């Protein structure tokens, strides 16, 4: 595996989940794979779970790890071609990427959407330059449009807690005070479409995700109807994806608190589990009583981030 961005990159999901449980049972069984190998983790944006879990996973595999915060302690990097660099950016990615590649065996990149130019974001302009110019395997630690390590961890968590063969999984939009990217819901939708689940997406009008991520999911604008009988409720905010209204890309179209997941919302489910990728805004996305309940999976999800990262890095190491 040379790149990890989409569910197709992981191959057979059943085998991936079995491998995840094998790794979880013995996280240090493959330390020889990473001996004398270096992972370079590049952050264009802040991180807590992704940084800690990916670094821990690499260490489990015996790897050396270098962490670079682009906006703290490094030159500011220009990402667009054809510009006159007379501003505050001292170095271009076109030179920085091959230099970074000299010092590592695998590159992991985290870069959020700018939410200003949909074409720029959805072309994955930044991470694709790493793929093109580094000559090294590239793993997405979240990009402008996807967050596959999170979605893989979510699937592992669902597989560990499902009570029936084909559970109903609902991705529901929830309100937020800031405009957020679509990376997490995009990847969650992509991975749930590939899994053996009954998958439903519910959101207000104008928040329709890109069709290539929606896939075969049922889209429901009535949240109560969507949550009826749900086994898993994945709450997440995202800004307007600009599918039906391109001019509104990245905008907040609604702050309707009626979409906040509370005890009443969970009562519509089949004694469902609550899920969220974290960090979460309490009182906006979810109420305290729901996120603190014994059916909240936010901590197990976060713990499984180490496992998803280790499976991915293990497979990349095996391909070197």
PDB file of C-alpha atoms in Angstrom, residues 8-196:
ATOM      1  CA  UNK A   8     -10.478   1.291  -1.459  1.00  0.00           C
ATOM      2  CA  UNK A   9      -6.867   1.631  -0.322  1.00  0.00           C
ATOM      3  CA  UNK A  10      -7.425  -0.739   2.616  1.00  0.00           C
ATOM      4  CA  UNK A  11      -8.844  -3.538   0.482  1.00  0.00           C
ATOM      5  CA  UNK A  12     -11.144  -6.193   1.920  1.00  0.00           C
ATOM      6  CA  UNK A  13     -12.800  -4.714   5.022  1.00  0.00           C
ATOM      7  CA  UNK A  14     -13.298  -8.072   6.673  1.00  0.00           C
ATOM      8  CA  UNK A  15      -9.591  -8.805   6.470  1.00  0.00           C
ATOM      9  CA  UNK A  16      -8.758  -5.285   7.668  1.00  0.00           C
ATOM     10  CA  UNK A  17     -11.014  -5.658  10.710  1.00  0.00           C
ATOM     11  CA  UNK A  18      -9.532  -9.058  11.526  1.00  0.00           C
ATOM     12  CA  UNK A  19      -6.055  -7.555  11.258  1.00  0.00           C
ATOM     13  CA  UNK A  20      -7.128  -4.726  13.553  1.00  0.00           C
ATOM     14  CA  UNK A  21      -8.147  -7.207  16.240  1.00  0.00           C
ATOM     15  CA  UNK A  22      -4.870  -9.080  15.806  1.00  0.00           C
ATOM     16  CA  UNK A  23      -2.908  -5.860  16.238  1.00  0.00           C
ATOM     17  CA  UNK A  24      -5.055  -4.832  19.203  1.00  0.00           C
ATOM     18  CA  UNK A  25      -4.322  -8.132  20.933  1.00  0.00           C
ATOM     19  CA  UNK A  26      -0.561  -7.609  20.566  1.00  0.00           C
ATOM     20  CA  UNK A  27       0.443  -4.085  19.570  1.00  0.00           C
ATOM     21  CA  UNK A  28       4.171  -4.830  19.647  1.00  0.00           C
ATOM     22  CA  UNK A  29       4.208  -8.020  17.572  1.00  0.00           C
ATOM     23  CA  UNK A  30       5.553  -6.290  14.467  1.00  0.00           C
ATOM     24  CA  UNK A  31       8.308  -4.100  15.898  1.00  0.00           C
ATOM     25  CA  UNK A  32      10.851  -5.560  13.497  1.00  0.00           C
ATOM     26  CA  UNK A  33       8.924  -4.101  10.551  1.00  0.00           C
ATOM     27  CA  UNK A  34       9.707  -0.534  11.589  1.00  0.00           C
ATOM     28  CA  UNK A  35      13.298  -1.008  12.705  1.00  0.00           C
ATOM     29  CA  UNK A  36      15.494   1.729  11.195  1.00  0.00           C
ATOM     30  CA  UNK A  37      12.455   3.195   9.385  1.00  0.00           C
ATOM     31  CA  UNK A  38      11.294   6.766   9.923  1.00  0.00           C
ATOM     32  CA  UNK A  39       7.808   8.250   9.826  1.00  0.00           C
ATOM     33  CA  UNK A  40       7.579  11.984   9.141  1.00  0.00           C
ATOM     34  CA  UNK A  41       4.331  13.470  10.471  1.00  0.00           C
ATOM     35  CA  UNK A  42       3.534  16.876   8.955  1.00  0.00           C
ATOM     36  CA  UNK A  43       0.843  19.056  10.511  1.00  0.00           C
ATOM     37  CA  UNK A  44      -0.601  22.070   8.754  1.00  0.00           C
ATOM     38  CA  UNK A  45      -3.301  22.170  11.455  1.00  0.00           C
ATOM     39  CA  UNK A  46      -3.726  21.426  15.137  1.00  0.00           C
ATOM     40  CA  UNK A  47      -4.230  17.884  16.356  1.00  0.00           C
ATOM     41  CA  UNK A  48      -4.623  15.871  19.543  1.00  0.00           C
ATOM     42  CA  UNK A  49      -5.888  12.317  18.827  1.00  0.00           C
ATOM     43  CA  UNK A  50      -4.349  12.086  15.362  1.00  0.00           C
ATOM     44  CA  UNK A  51      -0.938  13.225  16.559  1.00  0.00           C
ATOM     45  CA  UNK A  52      -0.834  11.005  19.638  1.00  0.00           C
ATOM     46  CA  UNK A  53      -2.399   7.898  18.113  1.00  0.00           C
ATOM     47  CA  UNK A  54      -0.350   7.920  14.902  1.00  0.00           C
ATOM     48  CA  UNK A  55       2.899   8.525  16.739  1.00  0.00           C
ATOM     49  CA  UNK A  56       2.061   5.765  19.237  1.00  0.00           C
ATOM     50  CA  UNK A  57       1.192   3.382  16.403  1.00  0.00           C
ATOM     51  CA  UNK A  58       4.518   4.075  14.682  1.00  0.00           C
ATOM     52  CA  UNK A  59       6.392   3.506  17.951  1.00  0.00           C
ATOM     53  CA  UNK A  60       4.520   0.221  18.440  1.00  0.00           C
ATOM     54  CA  UNK A  61       5.963  -0.838  15.082  1.00  0.00           C
ATOM     55  CA  UNK A  62       9.496   0.124  16.105  1.00  0.00           C
ATOM     56  CA  UNK A  63       9.682   3.224  13.914  1.00  0.00           C
ATOM     57  CA  UNK A  64      11.523   6.469  14.471  1.00  0.00           C
ATOM     58  CA  UNK A  65       9.152   9.443  14.347  1.00  0.00           C
ATOM     59  CA  UNK A  66       9.750  13.057  13.294  1.00  0.00           C
ATOM     60  CA  UNK A  67       6.957  15.572  13.866  1.00  0.00           C
ATOM     61  CA  UNK A  68       6.864  18.848  11.936  1.00  0.00           C
ATOM     62  CA  UNK A  69       4.379  21.606  12.755  1.00  0.00           C
ATOM     63  CA  UNK A  70       4.374  23.754   9.644  1.00  0.00           C
ATOM     64  CA  UNK A  71       2.902  26.768  11.424  1.00  0.00           C
ATOM     65  CA  UNK A  72       5.061  26.519  14.554  1.00  0.00           C
ATOM     66  CA  UNK A  73       8.829  26.408  14.253  1.00  0.00           C
ATOM     67  CA  UNK A  74       9.057  25.927  10.480  1.00  0.00           C
ATOM     68  CA  UNK A  75       9.082  28.252   7.489  1.00  0.00           C
ATOM     69  CA  UNK A  76       5.630  29.209   6.273  1.00  0.00           C
ATOM     70  CA  UNK A  77       4.974  27.198   3.125  1.00  0.00           C
ATOM     71  CA  UNK A  78       3.439  28.376  -0.123  1.00  0.00           C
ATOM     72  CA  UNK A  79       1.076  25.774  -1.566  1.00  0.00           C
ATOM     73  CA  UNK A  80      -0.034  27.303  -4.873  1.00  0.00           C
ATOM     74  CA  UNK A  81       1.890  27.318  -8.131  1.00  0.00           C
ATOM     75  CA  UNK A  82       2.652  30.383 -10.224  1.00  0.00           C
ATOM     76  CA  UNK A  83       2.605  32.905  -7.396  1.00  0.00           C
ATOM     77  CA  UNK A  84       5.111  35.677  -6.730  1.00  0.00           C
ATOM     78  CA  UNK A  85       6.348  34.866  -3.244  1.00  0.00           C
ATOM     79  CA  UNK A  86       6.621  38.399  -1.910  1.00  0.00           C
ATOM     80  CA  UNK A  87       4.480  37.787   1.185  1.00  0.00           C
ATOM     81  CA  UNK A  88       5.085  36.010   4.486  1.00  0.00           C
ATOM     82  CA  UNK A  89       5.698  32.543   2.986  1.00  0.00           C
ATOM     83  CA  UNK A  90       9.412  31.831   2.667  1.00  0.00           C
ATOM     84  CA  UNK A  91       9.437  28.379   1.077  1.00  0.00           C
ATOM     85  CA  UNK A  92       7.406  26.554  -1.530  1.00  0.00           C
ATOM     86  CA  UNK A  93       6.099  23.026  -1.143  1.00  0.00           C
ATOM     87  CA  UNK A  94       7.809  22.146  -4.426  1.00  0.00           C
ATOM     88  CA  UNK A  95      11.202  22.448  -2.714  1.00  0.00           C
ATOM     89  CA  UNK A  96      10.106  21.523   0.803  1.00  0.00           C
ATOM     90  CA  UNK A  97       8.523  18.183  -0.117  1.00  0.00           C
ATOM     91  CA  UNK A  98      11.574  16.530  -1.731  1.00  0.00           C
ATOM     92  CA  UNK A  99      13.736  17.829   1.130  1.00  0.00           C
ATOM     93  CA  UNK A 100      11.353  16.295   3.694  1.00  0.00           C
ATOM     94  CA  UNK A 101      11.400  13.041   1.751  1.00  0.00           C
ATOM     95  CA  UNK A 102      15.187  12.811   2.182  1.00  0.00           C
ATOM     96  CA  UNK A 103      14.739  12.260   5.911  1.00  0.00           C
ATOM     97  CA  UNK A 104      12.022   9.598   6.072  1.00  0.00           C
ATOM     98  CA  UNK A 105      10.523   6.415   4.667  1.00  0.00           C
ATOM     99  CA  UNK A 106       6.832   7.272   5.066  1.00  0.00           C
ATOM    100  CA  UNK A 107       5.123  10.671   5.108  1.00  0.00           C
ATOM    101  CA  UNK A 108       1.874  11.308   7.003  1.00  0.00           C
ATOM    102  CA  UNK A 109       0.133  14.619   6.262  1.00  0.00           C
ATOM    103  CA  UNK A 110      -2.634  16.551   7.991  1.00  0.00           C
ATOM    104  CA  UNK A 111      -4.123  19.482   6.105  1.00  0.00           C
ATOM    105  CA  UNK A 112      -7.611  20.944   6.489  1.00  0.00           C
ATOM    106  CA  UNK A 113      -9.872  22.500   3.874  1.00  0.00           C
ATOM    107  CA  UNK A 114      -9.600  26.255   3.454  1.00  0.00           C
ATOM    108  CA  UNK A 115     -13.384  26.373   2.840  1.00  0.00           C
ATOM    109  CA  UNK A 116     -12.948  29.269   0.416  1.00  0.00           C
ATOM    110  CA  UNK A 117     -12.321  27.539  -2.915  1.00  0.00           C
ATOM    111  CA  UNK A 118     -14.178  24.269  -3.384  1.00  0.00           C
ATOM    112  CA  UNK A 119     -12.231  23.284  -6.477  1.00  0.00           C
ATOM    113  CA  UNK A 120      -8.903  23.791  -4.679  1.00  0.00           C
ATOM    114  CA  UNK A 121     -10.044  21.807  -1.639  1.00  0.00           C
ATOM    115  CA  UNK A 122     -11.705  18.938  -3.474  1.00  0.00           C
ATOM    116  CA  UNK A 123      -8.741  18.580  -5.830  1.00  0.00           C
ATOM    117  CA  UNK A 124      -6.681  17.806  -2.692  1.00  0.00           C
ATOM    118  CA  UNK A 125      -4.107  20.257  -3.980  1.00  0.00           C
ATOM    119  CA  UNK A 126      -1.791  20.050  -0.961  1.00  0.00           C
ATOM    120  CA  UNK A 127      -1.629  16.312  -0.246  1.00  0.00           C
ATOM    121  CA  UNK A 128      -1.444  15.400  -3.921  1.00  0.00           C
ATOM    122  CA  UNK A 129       1.766  17.406  -4.172  1.00  0.00           C
ATOM    123  CA  UNK A 130       3.245  15.170  -1.471  1.00  0.00           C
ATOM    124  CA  UNK A 131       2.239  12.105  -3.482  1.00  0.00           C
ATOM    125  CA  UNK A 132       3.676  13.540  -6.695  1.00  0.00           C
ATOM    126  CA  UNK A 133       6.948  15.052  -5.466  1.00  0.00           C
ATOM    127  CA  UNK A 134       8.034  13.031  -2.424  1.00  0.00           C
ATOM    128  CA  UNK A 135       8.539   9.616  -3.970  1.00  0.00           C
ATOM    129  CA  UNK A 136       7.506   8.155  -0.611  1.00  0.00           C
ATOM    130  CA  UNK A 137       4.305   6.467   0.602  1.00  0.00           C
ATOM    131  CA  UNK A 138       1.813   9.062   1.847  1.00  0.00           C
ATOM    132  CA  UNK A 139      -0.769   8.511   4.583  1.00  0.00           C
ATOM    133  CA  UNK A 140      -3.604  10.968   5.153  1.00  0.00           C
ATOM    134  CA  UNK A 141      -3.977  12.104   8.766  1.00  0.00           C
ATOM    135  CA  UNK A 142      -6.944  14.180   7.481  1.00  0.00           C
ATOM    136  CA  UNK A 143      -7.079  16.177   4.300  1.00  0.00           C
ATOM    137  CA  UNK A 144      -9.354  18.800   2.804  1.00  0.00           C
ATOM    138  CA  UNK A 145     -11.965  16.146   2.005  1.00  0.00           C
ATOM    139  CA  UNK A 146     -11.250  12.904   3.903  1.00  0.00           C
ATOM    140  CA  UNK A 147     -10.173  11.535   7.290  1.00  0.00           C
ATOM    141  CA  UNK A 148      -9.686   7.791   6.671  1.00  0.00           C
ATOM    142  CA  UNK A 149      -7.839   6.935   9.894  1.00  0.00           C
ATOM    143  CA  UNK A 150     -10.865   8.227  11.819  1.00  0.00           C
ATOM    144  CA  UNK A 151     -13.356   6.364   9.652  1.00  0.00           C
ATOM    145  CA  UNK A 152     -11.391   3.121   9.967  1.00  0.00           C
ATOM    146  CA  UNK A 153     -11.344   3.522  13.766  1.00  0.00           C
ATOM    147  CA  UNK A 154     -15.088   4.211  13.695  1.00  0.00           C
ATOM    148  CA  UNK A 155     -15.697   1.005  11.759  1.00  0.00           C
ATOM    149  CA  UNK A 156     -13.544  -0.983  14.193  1.00  0.00           C
ATOM    150  CA  UNK A 157     -15.593   0.467  17.073  1.00  0.00           C
ATOM    151  CA  UNK A 158     -18.909  -0.382  15.427  1.00  0.00           C
ATOM    152  CA  UNK A 159     -17.743  -3.935  14.710  1.00  0.00           C
ATOM    153  CA  UNK A 160     -16.843  -4.359  18.397  1.00  0.00           C
ATOM    154  CA  UNK A 161     -20.226  -3.145  19.685  1.00  0.00           C
ATOM    155  CA  UNK A 162     -22.790  -4.219  17.108  1.00  0.00           C
ATOM    156  CA  UNK A 163     -25.512  -6.499  18.434  1.00  0.00           C
ATOM    157  CA  UNK A 164     -26.775  -7.749  15.076  1.00  0.00           C
ATOM    158  CA  UNK A 165     -25.311  -8.702  11.723  1.00  0.00           C
ATOM    159  CA  UNK A 166     -26.416  -5.576   9.847  1.00  0.00           C
ATOM    160  CA  UNK A 167     -26.866  -2.643  12.240  1.00  0.00           C
ATOM    161  CA  UNK A 168     -28.526   0.627  11.339  1.00  0.00           C
ATOM    162  CA  UNK A 169     -25.961   3.428  11.365  1.00  0.00           C
ATOM    163  CA  UNK A 170     -27.048   7.064  11.109  1.00  0.00           C
ATOM    164  CA  UNK A 171     -24.785   9.998  10.320  1.00  0.00           C
ATOM    165  CA  UNK A 172     -26.549  13.111  11.571  1.00  0.00           C
ATOM    166  CA  UNK A 173     -25.604  16.736  11.081  1.00  0.00           C
ATOM    167  CA  UNK A 174     -25.554  18.819  14.272  1.00  0.00           C
ATOM    168  CA  UNK A 175     -25.162  22.575  14.819  1.00  0.00           C
ATOM    169  CA  UNK A 176     -21.847  24.331  15.455  1.00  0.00           C
ATOM    170  CA  UNK A 177     -20.617  27.875  15.999  1.00  0.00           C
ATOM    171  CA  UNK A 178     -17.817  27.605  13.394  1.00  0.00           C
ATOM    172  CA  UNK A 179     -17.639  26.513   9.778  1.00  0.00           C
ATOM    173  CA  UNK A 180     -16.136  23.017   9.730  1.00  0.00           C
ATOM    174  CA  UNK A 181     -14.893  20.917   6.795  1.00  0.00           C
ATOM    175  CA  UNK A 182     -16.618  17.830   5.426  1.00  0.00           C
ATOM    176  CA  UNK A 183     -13.637  15.465   5.790  1.00  0.00           C
ATOM    177  CA  UNK A 184     -14.984  13.401   8.706  1.00  0.00           C
ATOM    178  CA  UNK A 185     -18.539  12.952   7.362  1.00  0.00           C
ATOM    179  CA  UNK A 186     -17.182  12.281   3.857  1.00  0.00           C
ATOM    180  CA  UNK A 187     -14.934   9.463   5.056  1.00  0.00           C
ATOM    181  CA  UNK A 188     -17.500   8.079   7.494  1.00  0.00           C
ATOM    182  CA  UNK A 189     -20.037   7.904   4.656  1.00  0.00           C
ATOM    183  CA  UNK A 190     -17.506   6.314   2.324  1.00  0.00           C
ATOM    184  CA  UNK A 191     -16.530   3.609   4.827  1.00  0.00           C
ATOM    185  CA  UNK A 192     -20.102   2.884   5.933  1.00  0.00           C
ATOM    186  CA  UNK A 193     -21.145   2.438   2.306  1.00  0.00           C
ATOM    187  CA  UNK A 194     -18.399  -0.150   1.954  1.00  0.00           C
ATOM    188  CA  UNK A 195     -19.384  -1.929   5.189  1.00  0.00           C
ATOM    189  CA  UNK A 196     -22.326  -4.265   5.756  1.00  0.00           C
TER     190      UNK A 196
END
